[in-house]
XYZ file of C-alpha atoms in Angstrom:
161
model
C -4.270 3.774 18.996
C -7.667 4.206 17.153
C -7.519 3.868 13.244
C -7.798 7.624 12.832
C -4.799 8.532 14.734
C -3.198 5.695 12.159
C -4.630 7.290 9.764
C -3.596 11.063 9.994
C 0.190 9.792 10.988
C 0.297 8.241 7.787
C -1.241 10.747 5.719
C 0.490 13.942 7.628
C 4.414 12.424 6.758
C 3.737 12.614 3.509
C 1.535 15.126 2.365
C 3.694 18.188 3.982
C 6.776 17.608 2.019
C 4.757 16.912 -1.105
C 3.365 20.495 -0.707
C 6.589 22.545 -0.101
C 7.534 22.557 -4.053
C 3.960 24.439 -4.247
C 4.651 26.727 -1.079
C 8.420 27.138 -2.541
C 6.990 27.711 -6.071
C 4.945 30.809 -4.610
C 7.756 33.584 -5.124
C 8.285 32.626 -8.116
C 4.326 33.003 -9.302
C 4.463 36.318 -7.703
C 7.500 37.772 -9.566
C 5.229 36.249 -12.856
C 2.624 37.812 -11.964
C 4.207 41.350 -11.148
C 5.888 40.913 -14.907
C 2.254 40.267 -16.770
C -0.549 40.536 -14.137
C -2.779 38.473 -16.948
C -1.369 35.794 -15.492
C -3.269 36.065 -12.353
C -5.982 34.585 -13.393
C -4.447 31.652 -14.951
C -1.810 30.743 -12.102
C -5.635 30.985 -9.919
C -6.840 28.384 -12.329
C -4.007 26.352 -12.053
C -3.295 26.134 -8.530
C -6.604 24.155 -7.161
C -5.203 21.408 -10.124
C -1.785 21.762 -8.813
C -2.991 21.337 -4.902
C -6.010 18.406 -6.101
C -2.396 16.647 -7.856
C -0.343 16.865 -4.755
C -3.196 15.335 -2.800
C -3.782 12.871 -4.820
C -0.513 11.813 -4.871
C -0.409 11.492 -1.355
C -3.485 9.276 -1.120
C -3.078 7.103 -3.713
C 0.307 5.971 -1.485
C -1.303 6.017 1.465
C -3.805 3.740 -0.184
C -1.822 1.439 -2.171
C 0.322 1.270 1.700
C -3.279 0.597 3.513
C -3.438 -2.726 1.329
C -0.279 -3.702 0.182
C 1.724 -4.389 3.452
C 5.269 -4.747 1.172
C 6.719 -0.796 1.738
C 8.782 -1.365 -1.388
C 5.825 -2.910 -3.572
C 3.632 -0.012 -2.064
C 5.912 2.278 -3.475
C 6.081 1.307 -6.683
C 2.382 0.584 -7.139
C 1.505 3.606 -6.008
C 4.357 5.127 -8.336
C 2.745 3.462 -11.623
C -1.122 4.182 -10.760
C 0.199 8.010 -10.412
C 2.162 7.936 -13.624
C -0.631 6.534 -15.277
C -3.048 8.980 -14.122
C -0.684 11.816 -15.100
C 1.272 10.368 -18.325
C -1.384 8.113 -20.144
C -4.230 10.576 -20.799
C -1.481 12.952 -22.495
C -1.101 10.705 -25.273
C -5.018 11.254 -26.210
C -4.257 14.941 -25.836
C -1.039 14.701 -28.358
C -3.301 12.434 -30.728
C -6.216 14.827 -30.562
C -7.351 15.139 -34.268
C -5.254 12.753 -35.772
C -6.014 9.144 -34.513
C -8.625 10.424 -32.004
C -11.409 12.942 -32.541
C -11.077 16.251 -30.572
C -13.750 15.605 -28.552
C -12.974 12.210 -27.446
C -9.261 12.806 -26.921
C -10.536 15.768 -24.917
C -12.586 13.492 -22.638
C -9.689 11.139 -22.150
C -7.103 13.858 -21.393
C -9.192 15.589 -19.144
C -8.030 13.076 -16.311
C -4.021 14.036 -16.115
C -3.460 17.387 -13.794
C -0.375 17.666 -16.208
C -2.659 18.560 -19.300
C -5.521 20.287 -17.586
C -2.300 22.794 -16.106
C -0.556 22.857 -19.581
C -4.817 24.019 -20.861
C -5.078 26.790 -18.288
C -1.917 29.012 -19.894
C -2.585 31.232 -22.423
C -3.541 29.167 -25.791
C -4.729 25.907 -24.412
C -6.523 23.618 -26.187
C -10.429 24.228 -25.503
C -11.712 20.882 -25.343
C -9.934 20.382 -22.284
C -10.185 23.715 -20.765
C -14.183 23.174 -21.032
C -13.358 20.137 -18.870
C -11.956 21.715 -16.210
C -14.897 21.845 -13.369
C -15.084 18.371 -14.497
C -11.642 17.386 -13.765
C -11.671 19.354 -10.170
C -14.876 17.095 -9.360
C -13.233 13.747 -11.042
C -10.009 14.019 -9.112
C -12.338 15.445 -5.648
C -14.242 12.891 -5.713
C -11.468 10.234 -6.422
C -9.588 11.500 -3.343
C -12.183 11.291 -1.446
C -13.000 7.809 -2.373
C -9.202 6.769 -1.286
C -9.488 8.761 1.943
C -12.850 6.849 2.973
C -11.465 3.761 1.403
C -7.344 3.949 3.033
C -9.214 4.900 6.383
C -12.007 1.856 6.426
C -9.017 -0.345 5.560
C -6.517 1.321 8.331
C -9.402 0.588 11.116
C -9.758 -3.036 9.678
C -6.340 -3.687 10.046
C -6.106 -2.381 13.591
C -9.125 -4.028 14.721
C -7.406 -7.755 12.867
C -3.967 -6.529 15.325
């Protein structure tokens, strides 16, 4: 087996189930939709966050499991790192304008898919809804990082046996 074929079996397991909520979820958007068609546009906002989240998920296992050979401690790494992505930068959202200026608690909860979503409906906040190319390229570019990163690591650890 080359490191690829390692690779995708890893990254295939988990990334299908991770997506059925979406695929499941898609009636239900439709029936929305057919009630207030405004909501078009905003579900087609939402749903390149909601697909760049699942991803991300997926690959921030698959890398914590490319260098943490533990399953269990894999799981809960990657567990925390994801909570933290999604959970901590919503606290800078909720203290926008109190302990944090708009701007800078706009910058800081850009990073969480969970607030950038929440944004997109009608009445989000603007500071992060002007963020939102930003976050598509943040979170791209971070999956992308852990794909070239989990699959340099996966062929190192074939080639070591």
């Amino acid at each position: 087996r080359n490191g690829g074929e390692i690779f995708v079996g890893k990254l295939l397991p988990s990334l299908l189930p991770a997506a059925l909520p979406v695929v499941a979820l898609l009636p239900a958007y439709g029936a929305l939709c057919a009630v207030n068609s405004g909501y078009v546009l905003f579900i087609g906002r939402i749903m390149p966050v909601v697909l760049l989240a699942v991803l991300f998920c997926c690959l921030v296992g698959l890398t914590c499991s490319a260098f943490i050979h533990d399953t269990a401690r894999a799981t809960v790494t990657a567990y925390l790192i994801v909570a933290g992505v999604f959970v901590l930068p919503l606290f800078a959202w909720l203290a926008a304008g109190e302990q944090l200026s708009e701007r800078a608690a706009g910058y800081l909860a850009f990073l969480s898919p969970l607030v950038v979503a929440l944004n997109e409906l009608p009445g989000g906040w603007t500071p992060v809804r002007d963020l939102y190319a930003l976050h598509l390229w943040t979170i791209g570019a971070a999956c992308a990082g852990m794909l070239a990163v989990s699959w340099f690591r996966l062929n190192v650890l074939l080639r070591q046996g």
